[in-house]
Every structure is written in C-alpha cells, then in structure tokens.
PDB file of C-alpha atoms and ligand atoms in Angstrom:
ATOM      1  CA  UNK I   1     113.428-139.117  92.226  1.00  0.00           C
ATOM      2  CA  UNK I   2     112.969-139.114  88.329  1.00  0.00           C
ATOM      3  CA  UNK I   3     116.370-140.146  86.504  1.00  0.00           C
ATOM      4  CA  UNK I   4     116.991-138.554  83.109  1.00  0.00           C
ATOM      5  CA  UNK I   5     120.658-140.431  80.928  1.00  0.00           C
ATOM      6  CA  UNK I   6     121.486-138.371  78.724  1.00  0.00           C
ATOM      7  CA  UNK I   7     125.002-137.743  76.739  1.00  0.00           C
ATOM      8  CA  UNK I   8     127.128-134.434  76.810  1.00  0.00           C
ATOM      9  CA  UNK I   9     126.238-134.165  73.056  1.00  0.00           C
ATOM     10  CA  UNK I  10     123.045-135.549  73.036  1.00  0.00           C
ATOM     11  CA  UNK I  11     121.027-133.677  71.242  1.00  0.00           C
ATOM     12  CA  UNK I  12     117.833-136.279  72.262  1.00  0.00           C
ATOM     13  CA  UNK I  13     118.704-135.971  75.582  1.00  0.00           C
ATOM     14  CA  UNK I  14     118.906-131.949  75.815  1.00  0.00           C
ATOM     15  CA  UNK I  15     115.223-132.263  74.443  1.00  0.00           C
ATOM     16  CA  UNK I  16     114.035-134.352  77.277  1.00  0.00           C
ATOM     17  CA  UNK I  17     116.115-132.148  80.090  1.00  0.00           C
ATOM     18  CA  UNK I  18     114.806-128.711  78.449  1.00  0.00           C
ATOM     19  CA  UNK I  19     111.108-130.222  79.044  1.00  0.00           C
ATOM     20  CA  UNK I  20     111.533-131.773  82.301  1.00  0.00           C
ATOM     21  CA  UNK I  21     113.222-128.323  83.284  1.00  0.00           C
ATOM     22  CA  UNK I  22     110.290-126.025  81.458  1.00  0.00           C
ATOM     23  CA  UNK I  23     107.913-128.632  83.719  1.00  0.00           C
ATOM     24  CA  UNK I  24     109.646-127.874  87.054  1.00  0.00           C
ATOM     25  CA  UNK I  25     110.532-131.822  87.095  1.00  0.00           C
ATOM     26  CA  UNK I  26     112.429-132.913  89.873  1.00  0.00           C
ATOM     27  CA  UNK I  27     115.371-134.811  88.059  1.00  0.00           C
ATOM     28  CA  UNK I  28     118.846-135.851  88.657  1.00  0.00           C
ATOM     29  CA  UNK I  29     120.717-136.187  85.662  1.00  0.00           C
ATOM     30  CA  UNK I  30     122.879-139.041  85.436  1.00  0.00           C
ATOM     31  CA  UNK I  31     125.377-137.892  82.008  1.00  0.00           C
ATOM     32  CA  UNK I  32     126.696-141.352  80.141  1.00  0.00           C
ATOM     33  CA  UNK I  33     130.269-142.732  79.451  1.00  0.00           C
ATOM     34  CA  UNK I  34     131.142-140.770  75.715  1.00  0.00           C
ATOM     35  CA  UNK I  35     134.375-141.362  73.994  1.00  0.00           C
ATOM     36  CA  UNK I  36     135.990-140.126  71.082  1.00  0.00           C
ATOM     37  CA  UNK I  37     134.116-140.314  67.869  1.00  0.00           C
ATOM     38  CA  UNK I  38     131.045-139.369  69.119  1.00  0.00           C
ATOM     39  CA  UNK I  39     129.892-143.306  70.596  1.00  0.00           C
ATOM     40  CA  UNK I  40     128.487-143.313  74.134  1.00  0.00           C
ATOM     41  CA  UNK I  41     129.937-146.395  75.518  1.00  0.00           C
ATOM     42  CA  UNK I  42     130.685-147.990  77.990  1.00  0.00           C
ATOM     43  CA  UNK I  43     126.612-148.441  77.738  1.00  0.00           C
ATOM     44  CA  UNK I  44     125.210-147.643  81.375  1.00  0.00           C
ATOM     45  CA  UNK I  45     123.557-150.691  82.835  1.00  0.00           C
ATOM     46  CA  UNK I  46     120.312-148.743  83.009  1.00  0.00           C
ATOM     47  CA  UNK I  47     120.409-148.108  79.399  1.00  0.00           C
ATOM     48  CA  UNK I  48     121.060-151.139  78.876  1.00  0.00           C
ATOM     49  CA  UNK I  49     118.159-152.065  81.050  1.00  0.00           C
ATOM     50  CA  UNK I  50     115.598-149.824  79.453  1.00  0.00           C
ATOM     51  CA  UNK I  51     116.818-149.402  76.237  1.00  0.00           C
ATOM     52  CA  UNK I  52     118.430-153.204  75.352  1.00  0.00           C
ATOM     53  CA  UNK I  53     117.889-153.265  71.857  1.00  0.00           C
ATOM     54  CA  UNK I  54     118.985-149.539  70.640  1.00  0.00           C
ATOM     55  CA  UNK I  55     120.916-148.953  73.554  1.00  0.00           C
ATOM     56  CA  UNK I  56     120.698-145.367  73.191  1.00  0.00           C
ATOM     57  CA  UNK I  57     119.787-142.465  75.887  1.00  0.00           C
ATOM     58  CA  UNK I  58     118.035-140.458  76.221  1.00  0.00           C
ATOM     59  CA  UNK I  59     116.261-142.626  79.239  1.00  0.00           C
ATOM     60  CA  UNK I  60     114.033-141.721  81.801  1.00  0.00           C
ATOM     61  CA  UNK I  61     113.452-143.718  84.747  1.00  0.00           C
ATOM     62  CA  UNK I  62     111.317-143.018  87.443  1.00  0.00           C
ATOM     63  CA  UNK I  63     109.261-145.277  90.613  1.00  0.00           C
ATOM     64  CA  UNK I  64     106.657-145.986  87.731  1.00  0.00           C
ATOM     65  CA  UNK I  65     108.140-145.871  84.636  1.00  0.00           C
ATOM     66  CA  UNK I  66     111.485-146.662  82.944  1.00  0.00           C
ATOM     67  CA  UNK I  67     110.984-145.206  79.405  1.00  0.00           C
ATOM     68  CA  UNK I  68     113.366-144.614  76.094  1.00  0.00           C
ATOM     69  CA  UNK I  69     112.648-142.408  73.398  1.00  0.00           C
ATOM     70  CA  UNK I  70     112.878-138.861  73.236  1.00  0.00           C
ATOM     71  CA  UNK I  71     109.499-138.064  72.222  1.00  0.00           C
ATOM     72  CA  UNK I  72     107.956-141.171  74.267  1.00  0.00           C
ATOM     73  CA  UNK I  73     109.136-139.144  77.125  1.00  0.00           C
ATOM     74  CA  UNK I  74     107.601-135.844  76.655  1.00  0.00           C
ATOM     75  CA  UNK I  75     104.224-137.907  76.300  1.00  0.00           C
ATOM     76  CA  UNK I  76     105.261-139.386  79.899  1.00  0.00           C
ATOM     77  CA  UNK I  77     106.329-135.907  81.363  1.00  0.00           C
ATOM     78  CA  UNK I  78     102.802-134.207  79.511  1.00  0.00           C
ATOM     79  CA  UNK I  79     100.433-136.643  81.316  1.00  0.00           C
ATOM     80  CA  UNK I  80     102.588-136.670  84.561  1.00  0.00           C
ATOM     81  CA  UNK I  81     103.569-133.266  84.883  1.00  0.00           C
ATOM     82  CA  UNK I  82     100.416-131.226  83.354  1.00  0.00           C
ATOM     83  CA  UNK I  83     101.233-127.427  84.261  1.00  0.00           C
ATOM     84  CA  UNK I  84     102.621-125.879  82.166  1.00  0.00           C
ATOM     85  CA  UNK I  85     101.254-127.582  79.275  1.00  0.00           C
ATOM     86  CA  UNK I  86     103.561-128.423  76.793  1.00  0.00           C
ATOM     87  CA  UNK I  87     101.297-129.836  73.585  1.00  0.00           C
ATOM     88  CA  UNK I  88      98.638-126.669  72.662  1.00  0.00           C
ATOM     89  CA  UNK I  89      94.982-127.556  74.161  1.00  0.00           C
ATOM     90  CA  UNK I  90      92.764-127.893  71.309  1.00  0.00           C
ATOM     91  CA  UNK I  91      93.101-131.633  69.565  1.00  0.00           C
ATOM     92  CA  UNK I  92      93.573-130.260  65.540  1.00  0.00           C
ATOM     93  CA  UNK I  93      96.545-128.346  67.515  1.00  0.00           C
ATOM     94  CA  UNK I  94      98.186-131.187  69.216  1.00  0.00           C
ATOM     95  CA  UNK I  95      97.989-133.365  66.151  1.00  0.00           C
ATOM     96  CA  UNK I  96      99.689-130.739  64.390  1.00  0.00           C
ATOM     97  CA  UNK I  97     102.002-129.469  67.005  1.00  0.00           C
ATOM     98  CA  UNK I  98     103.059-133.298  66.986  1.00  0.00           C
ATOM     99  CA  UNK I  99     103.572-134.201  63.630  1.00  0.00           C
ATOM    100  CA  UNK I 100     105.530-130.744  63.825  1.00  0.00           C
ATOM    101  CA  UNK I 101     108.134-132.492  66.606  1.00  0.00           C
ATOM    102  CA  UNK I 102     108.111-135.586  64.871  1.00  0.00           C
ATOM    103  CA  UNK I 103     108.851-134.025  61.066  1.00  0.00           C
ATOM    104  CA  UNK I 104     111.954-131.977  63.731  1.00  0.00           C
ATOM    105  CA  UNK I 105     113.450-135.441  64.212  1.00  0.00           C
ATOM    106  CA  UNK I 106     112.542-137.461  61.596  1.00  0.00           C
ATOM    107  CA  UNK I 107     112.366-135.173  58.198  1.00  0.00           C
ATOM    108  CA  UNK I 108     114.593-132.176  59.300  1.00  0.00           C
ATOM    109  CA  UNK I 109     117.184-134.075  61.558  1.00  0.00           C
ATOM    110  CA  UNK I 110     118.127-137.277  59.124  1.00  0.00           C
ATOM    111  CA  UNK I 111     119.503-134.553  56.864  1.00  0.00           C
ATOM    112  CA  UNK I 112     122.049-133.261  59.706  1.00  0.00           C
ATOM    113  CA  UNK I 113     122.837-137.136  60.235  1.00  0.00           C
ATOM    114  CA  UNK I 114     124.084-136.842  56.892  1.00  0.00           C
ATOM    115  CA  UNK I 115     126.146-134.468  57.421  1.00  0.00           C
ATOM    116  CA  UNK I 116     127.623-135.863  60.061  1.00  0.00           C
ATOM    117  CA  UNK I 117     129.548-138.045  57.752  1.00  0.00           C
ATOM    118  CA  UNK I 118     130.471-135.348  55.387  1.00  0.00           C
ATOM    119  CA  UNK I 119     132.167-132.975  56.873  1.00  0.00           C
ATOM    120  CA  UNK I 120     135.025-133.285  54.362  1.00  0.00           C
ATOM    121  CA  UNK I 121     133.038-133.669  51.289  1.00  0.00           C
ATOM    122  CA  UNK I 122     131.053-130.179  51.857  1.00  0.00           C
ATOM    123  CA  UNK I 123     130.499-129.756  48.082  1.00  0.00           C
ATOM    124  CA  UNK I 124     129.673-133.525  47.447  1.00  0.00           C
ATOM    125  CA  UNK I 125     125.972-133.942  45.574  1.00  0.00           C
ATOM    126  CA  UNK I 126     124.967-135.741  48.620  1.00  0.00           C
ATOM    127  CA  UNK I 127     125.852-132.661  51.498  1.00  0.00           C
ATOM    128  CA  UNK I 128     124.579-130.266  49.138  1.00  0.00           C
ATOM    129  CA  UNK I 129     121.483-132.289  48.845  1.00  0.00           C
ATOM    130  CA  UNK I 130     121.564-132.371  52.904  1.00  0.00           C
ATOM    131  CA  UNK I 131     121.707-128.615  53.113  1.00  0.00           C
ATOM    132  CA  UNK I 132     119.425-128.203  50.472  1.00  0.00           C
ATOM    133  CA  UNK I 133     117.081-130.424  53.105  1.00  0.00           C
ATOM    134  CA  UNK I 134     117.394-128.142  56.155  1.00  0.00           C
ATOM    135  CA  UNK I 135     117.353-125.114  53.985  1.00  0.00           C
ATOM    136  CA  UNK I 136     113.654-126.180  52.137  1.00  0.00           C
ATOM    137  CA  UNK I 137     112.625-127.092  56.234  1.00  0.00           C
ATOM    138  CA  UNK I 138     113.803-123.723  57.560  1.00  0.00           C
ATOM    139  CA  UNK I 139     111.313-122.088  54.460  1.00  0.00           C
ATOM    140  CA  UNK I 140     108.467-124.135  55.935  1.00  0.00           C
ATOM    141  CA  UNK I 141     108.731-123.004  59.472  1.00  0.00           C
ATOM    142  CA  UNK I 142     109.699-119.128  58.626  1.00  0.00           C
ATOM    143  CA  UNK I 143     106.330-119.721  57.010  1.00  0.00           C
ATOM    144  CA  UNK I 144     104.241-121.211  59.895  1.00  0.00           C
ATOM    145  CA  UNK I 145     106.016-118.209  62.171  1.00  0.00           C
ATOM    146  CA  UNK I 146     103.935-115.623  59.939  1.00  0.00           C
ATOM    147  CA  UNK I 147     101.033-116.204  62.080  1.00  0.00           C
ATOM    148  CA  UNK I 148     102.719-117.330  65.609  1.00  0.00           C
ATOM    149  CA  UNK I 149     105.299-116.709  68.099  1.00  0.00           C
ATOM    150  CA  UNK I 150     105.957-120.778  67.749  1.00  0.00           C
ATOM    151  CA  UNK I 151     105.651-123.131  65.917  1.00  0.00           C
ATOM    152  CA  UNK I 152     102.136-125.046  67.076  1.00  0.00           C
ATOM    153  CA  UNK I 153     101.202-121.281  68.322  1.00  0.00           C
ATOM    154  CA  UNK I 154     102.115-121.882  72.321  1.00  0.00           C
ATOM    155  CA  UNK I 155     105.526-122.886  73.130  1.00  0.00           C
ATOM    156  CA  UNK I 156     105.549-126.344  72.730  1.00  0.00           C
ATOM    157  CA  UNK I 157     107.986-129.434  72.788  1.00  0.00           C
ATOM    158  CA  UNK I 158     107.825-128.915  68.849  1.00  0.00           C
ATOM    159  CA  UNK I 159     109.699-125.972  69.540  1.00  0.00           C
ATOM    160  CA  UNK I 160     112.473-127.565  72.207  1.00  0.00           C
ATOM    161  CA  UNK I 161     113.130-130.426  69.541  1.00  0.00           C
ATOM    162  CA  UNK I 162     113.644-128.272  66.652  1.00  0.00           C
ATOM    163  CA  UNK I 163     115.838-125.858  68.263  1.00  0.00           C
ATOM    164  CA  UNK I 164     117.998-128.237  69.732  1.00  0.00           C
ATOM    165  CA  UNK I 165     118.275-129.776  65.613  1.00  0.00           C
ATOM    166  CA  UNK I 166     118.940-126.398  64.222  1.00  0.00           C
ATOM    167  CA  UNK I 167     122.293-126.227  66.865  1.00  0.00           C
ATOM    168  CA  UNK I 168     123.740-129.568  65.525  1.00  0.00           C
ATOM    169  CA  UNK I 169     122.380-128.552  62.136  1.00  0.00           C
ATOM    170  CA  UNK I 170     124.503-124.937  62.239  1.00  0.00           C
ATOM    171  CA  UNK I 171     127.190-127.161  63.649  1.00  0.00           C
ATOM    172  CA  UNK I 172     127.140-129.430  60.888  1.00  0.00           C
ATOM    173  CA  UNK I 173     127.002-126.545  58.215  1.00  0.00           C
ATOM    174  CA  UNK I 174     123.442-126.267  57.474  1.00  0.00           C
ATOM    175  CA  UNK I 175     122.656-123.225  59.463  1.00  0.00           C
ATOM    176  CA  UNK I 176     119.590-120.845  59.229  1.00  0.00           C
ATOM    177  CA  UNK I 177     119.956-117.702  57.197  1.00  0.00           C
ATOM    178  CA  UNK I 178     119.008-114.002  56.387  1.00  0.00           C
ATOM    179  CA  UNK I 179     116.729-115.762  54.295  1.00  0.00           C
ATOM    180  CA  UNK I 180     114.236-117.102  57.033  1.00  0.00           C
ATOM    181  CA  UNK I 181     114.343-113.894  59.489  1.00  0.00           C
ATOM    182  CA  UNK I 182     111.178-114.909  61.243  1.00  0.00           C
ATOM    183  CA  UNK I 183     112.955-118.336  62.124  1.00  0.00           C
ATOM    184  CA  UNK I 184     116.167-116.466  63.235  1.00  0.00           C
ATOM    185  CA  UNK I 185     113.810-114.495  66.052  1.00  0.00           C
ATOM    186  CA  UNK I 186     111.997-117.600  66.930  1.00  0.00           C
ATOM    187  CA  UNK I 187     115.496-119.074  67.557  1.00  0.00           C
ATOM    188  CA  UNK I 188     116.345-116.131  69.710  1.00  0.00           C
ATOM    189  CA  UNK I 189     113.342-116.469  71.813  1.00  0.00           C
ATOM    190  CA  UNK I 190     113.426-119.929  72.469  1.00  0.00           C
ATOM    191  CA  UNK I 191     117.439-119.474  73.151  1.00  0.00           C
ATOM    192  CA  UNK I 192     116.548-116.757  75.535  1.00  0.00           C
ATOM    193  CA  UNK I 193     114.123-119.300  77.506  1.00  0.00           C
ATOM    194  CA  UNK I 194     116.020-120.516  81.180  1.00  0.00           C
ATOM    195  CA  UNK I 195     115.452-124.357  80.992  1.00  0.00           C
ATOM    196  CA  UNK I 196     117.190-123.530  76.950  1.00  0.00           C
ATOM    197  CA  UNK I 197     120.135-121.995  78.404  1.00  0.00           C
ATOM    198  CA  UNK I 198     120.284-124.151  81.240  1.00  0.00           C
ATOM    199  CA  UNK I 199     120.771-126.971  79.421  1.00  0.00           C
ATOM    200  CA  UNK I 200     122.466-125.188  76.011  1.00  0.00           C
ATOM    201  CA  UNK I 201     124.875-123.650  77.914  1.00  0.00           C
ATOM    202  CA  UNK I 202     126.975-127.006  79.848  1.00  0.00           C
ATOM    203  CA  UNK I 203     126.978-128.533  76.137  1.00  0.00           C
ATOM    204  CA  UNK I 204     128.540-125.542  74.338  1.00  0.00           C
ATOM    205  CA  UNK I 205     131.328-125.414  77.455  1.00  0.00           C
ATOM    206  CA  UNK I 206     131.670-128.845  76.857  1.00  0.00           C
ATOM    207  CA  UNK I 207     131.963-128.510  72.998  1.00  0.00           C
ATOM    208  CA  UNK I 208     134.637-125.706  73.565  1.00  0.00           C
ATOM    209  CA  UNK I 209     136.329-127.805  76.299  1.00  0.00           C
ATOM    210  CA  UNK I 210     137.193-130.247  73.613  1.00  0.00           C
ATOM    211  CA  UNK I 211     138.422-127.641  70.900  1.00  0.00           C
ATOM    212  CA  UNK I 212     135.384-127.908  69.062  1.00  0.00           C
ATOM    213  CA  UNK I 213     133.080-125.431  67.040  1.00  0.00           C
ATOM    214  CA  UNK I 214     130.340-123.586  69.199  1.00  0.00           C
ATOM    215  CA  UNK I 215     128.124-121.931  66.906  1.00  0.00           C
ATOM    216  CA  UNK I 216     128.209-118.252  66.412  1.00  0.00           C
ATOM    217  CA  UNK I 217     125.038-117.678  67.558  1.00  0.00           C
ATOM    218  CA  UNK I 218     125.402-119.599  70.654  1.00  0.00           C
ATOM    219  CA  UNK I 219     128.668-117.551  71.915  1.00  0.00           C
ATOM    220  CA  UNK I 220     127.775-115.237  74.390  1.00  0.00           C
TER     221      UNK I 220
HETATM  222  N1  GSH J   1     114.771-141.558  68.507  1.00  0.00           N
HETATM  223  C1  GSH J   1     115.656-141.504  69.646  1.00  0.00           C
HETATM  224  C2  GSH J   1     117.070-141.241  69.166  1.00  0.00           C
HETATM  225  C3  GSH J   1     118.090-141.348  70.305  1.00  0.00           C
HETATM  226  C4  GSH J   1     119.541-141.279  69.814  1.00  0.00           C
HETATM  227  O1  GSH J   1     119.829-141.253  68.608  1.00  0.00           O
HETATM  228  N2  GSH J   1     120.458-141.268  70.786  1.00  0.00           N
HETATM  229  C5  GSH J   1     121.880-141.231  70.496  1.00  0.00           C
HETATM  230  C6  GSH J   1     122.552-140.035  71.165  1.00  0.00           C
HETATM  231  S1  GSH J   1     121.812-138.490  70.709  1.00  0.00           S
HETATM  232  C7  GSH J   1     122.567-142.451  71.103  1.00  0.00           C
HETATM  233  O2  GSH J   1     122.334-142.790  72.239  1.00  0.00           O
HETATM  234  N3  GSH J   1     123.385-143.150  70.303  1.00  0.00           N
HETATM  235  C8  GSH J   1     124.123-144.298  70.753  1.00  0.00           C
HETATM  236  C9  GSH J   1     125.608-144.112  70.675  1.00  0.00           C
HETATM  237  O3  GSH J   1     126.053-143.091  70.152  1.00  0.00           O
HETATM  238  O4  GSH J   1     126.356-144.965  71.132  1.00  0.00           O
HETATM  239  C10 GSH J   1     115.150-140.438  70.617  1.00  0.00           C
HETATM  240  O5  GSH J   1     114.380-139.561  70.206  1.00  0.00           O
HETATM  241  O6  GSH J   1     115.474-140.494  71.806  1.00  0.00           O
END
C-alpha cells in the first residue's frame, strides 16, 4: 500500500494527495506531528528516513520507491499510474505544462512565503512588493486561460499546484481579483473537481478548528 506524509497545512502535500486521488491511487495517508507556529515536528521517522536532509513532507513511500518532493512525486505517480494522464501528451506541451508547475512553486509561491512573515507589516515595501508578485502572476495565467480551460490546455498537475498556492496566497492577502475573471472561473472549476474538495475540504475544517481564516471563496 502506497504511503503519502503529508501536514494538515501542507500545501505540498495537498498537491501530491489531489493527484494520487485524481489517479485513483490506492493511498493511506499518514498526517505528521504539527505544532503551533506552523513547524511540523516531532519529524516522523519516515521523513526522517526519506527526507534526512530537508526533513520536510510531503513523502511518498511505496514497495519500490520512497520519494520526497512534491513535484518528484507526480513524476513517480505519472509513470506509475498512467490513466488518467496528468502532464498533456504532446512533448512542446509537457515541457510547458511543467515549467508552468514549477514557475506555481518556485516564481508564484516564494512571494506567499513572504508573506508569511508579514502579516503585520501589510503596507511594508516588501508585502506590497509580494502582492505586487502574485498579482503580475495571476495577469499571466488569466492570459494563458484565453485560449484553454487550464492552464497546459488538459487538466494537469500545473493546475493542482497552482490552485492549492492561490488558497495560501488568498490566505496570506494576495488573493485573485475582478481583475483576472478568467482565473477566478478556472479556480471554480478546479475547486469544483472531487479529489480538490476531497482534500480542500479536511484542511479548511481544520483551519476553522483552530480559529483561523478560511478564505471566502472556500466557505461553502
Ligand atoms: N519543494 C518541496 C517543499 C516541501 C515543503 O516546503 N514542505 C513543508 C510543509 S508544506 C515542510 O515540511 N516544512 C518543514 C516544517 O515546517 O517543519 C515540495 O515540493 O515538496
């Protein structure tokens, strides 16, 4: 049976569960110690195992493979799990629907990191710089959406990692607008998808079990 750690608020993790749960992945999903201020520790011995240098989830762990990485997974779970195909079919596509998941974590995301840290400094240069970030990102992908449903054209792990971003980016403050009404659909469609809601929904109760803000357009 395939293993999936993953964190309550891990948005890395909720990327890897909606894909194995789009794939119809067997999985049992083993949630990590998290304590206050946001740290996931005690580190599970697995993590630790898989993951000794970053110690972070999520991690995937099956008979053949014990892998870390959010994005080295959905290569795992694209070769191993084939149907339905989660990277587009044509190889200009795939490039592009990857650099498209990667730019999610790694040009879009760092910007919500930011703002992580300043939540009480809102109008600092630095947060407004941050939002200015997501807000020049959103403009990019209502642009893409004038020819597609999704991002890389099929629904696509692009898609599950920048949806889950834009929740901890609204969280954070830097939330999609009137501005970008194509993205605001796409959002709606992807939201509306089962293995979205399936894993969206626990971490919302278990944002509002802990007094914290659920985004608007998450409360249902
Ligand atoms: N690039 C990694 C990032 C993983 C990551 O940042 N994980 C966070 C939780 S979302 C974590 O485990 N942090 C360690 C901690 O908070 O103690 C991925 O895509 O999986």
């Amino acid at each position: 049976m395939t293993r999936i750690y993953s964190g309550p608020l891990s948005m890395f993790g909720a990327k890897v569960e909606i894909a194995a749960r789009e794939k119809g992945v067997p999985f049992e999903l083993v949630m990590v110690p998290f304590i206050e201020g946001d740290h996931y520790e005690p580190k599970h011995p697995e993590v630790l195992r898989v993951n000794p240098v970053k110690q972070q989830v999520p991690v995937l762990v099956d008979d053949e493979v014990s892998l870390f990485d959010s994005t080295q997974i959905f290569e795992y779970l694209e070769d191993r799990y084939p149907s339905p195909a989660l990277w587009p079919r044509g190889i200009a596509e795939r490039a592009r629907a990857r650099q498209l998941e990667q730019k999610s974590d790694e040009v879009f995301f760092p910007n919500v990191i930011k703002l992580f840290g300043l939540q009480e400094a809102m109008q600092s240069a630095p947060a407004i710089a941050a939002c200015a970030g997501c807000a020049r990102f959103y403009e990019e992908m209502e642009g893409l959406l004038a020819t597609r449903e999704y991002l890389a054209g099929p629904y696509s792990f692009a898609d599950i990692a920048f949806y889950m971003a834009c929740i901890f980016a609204d969280r954070k403050g830097a939330g999609m607008t009137d501005a970008t009404p194509r993205l605001l659909a796409w959002r709606t469609r992807v939201g509306d998808r089962p293995a979205v809601r399936a894993v969206v929904e626990p971490m919302m109760r278990f944002l509002a079990s802990q007094g914290r803000g659920v985004p608007a357009f998450l409360q249902r």
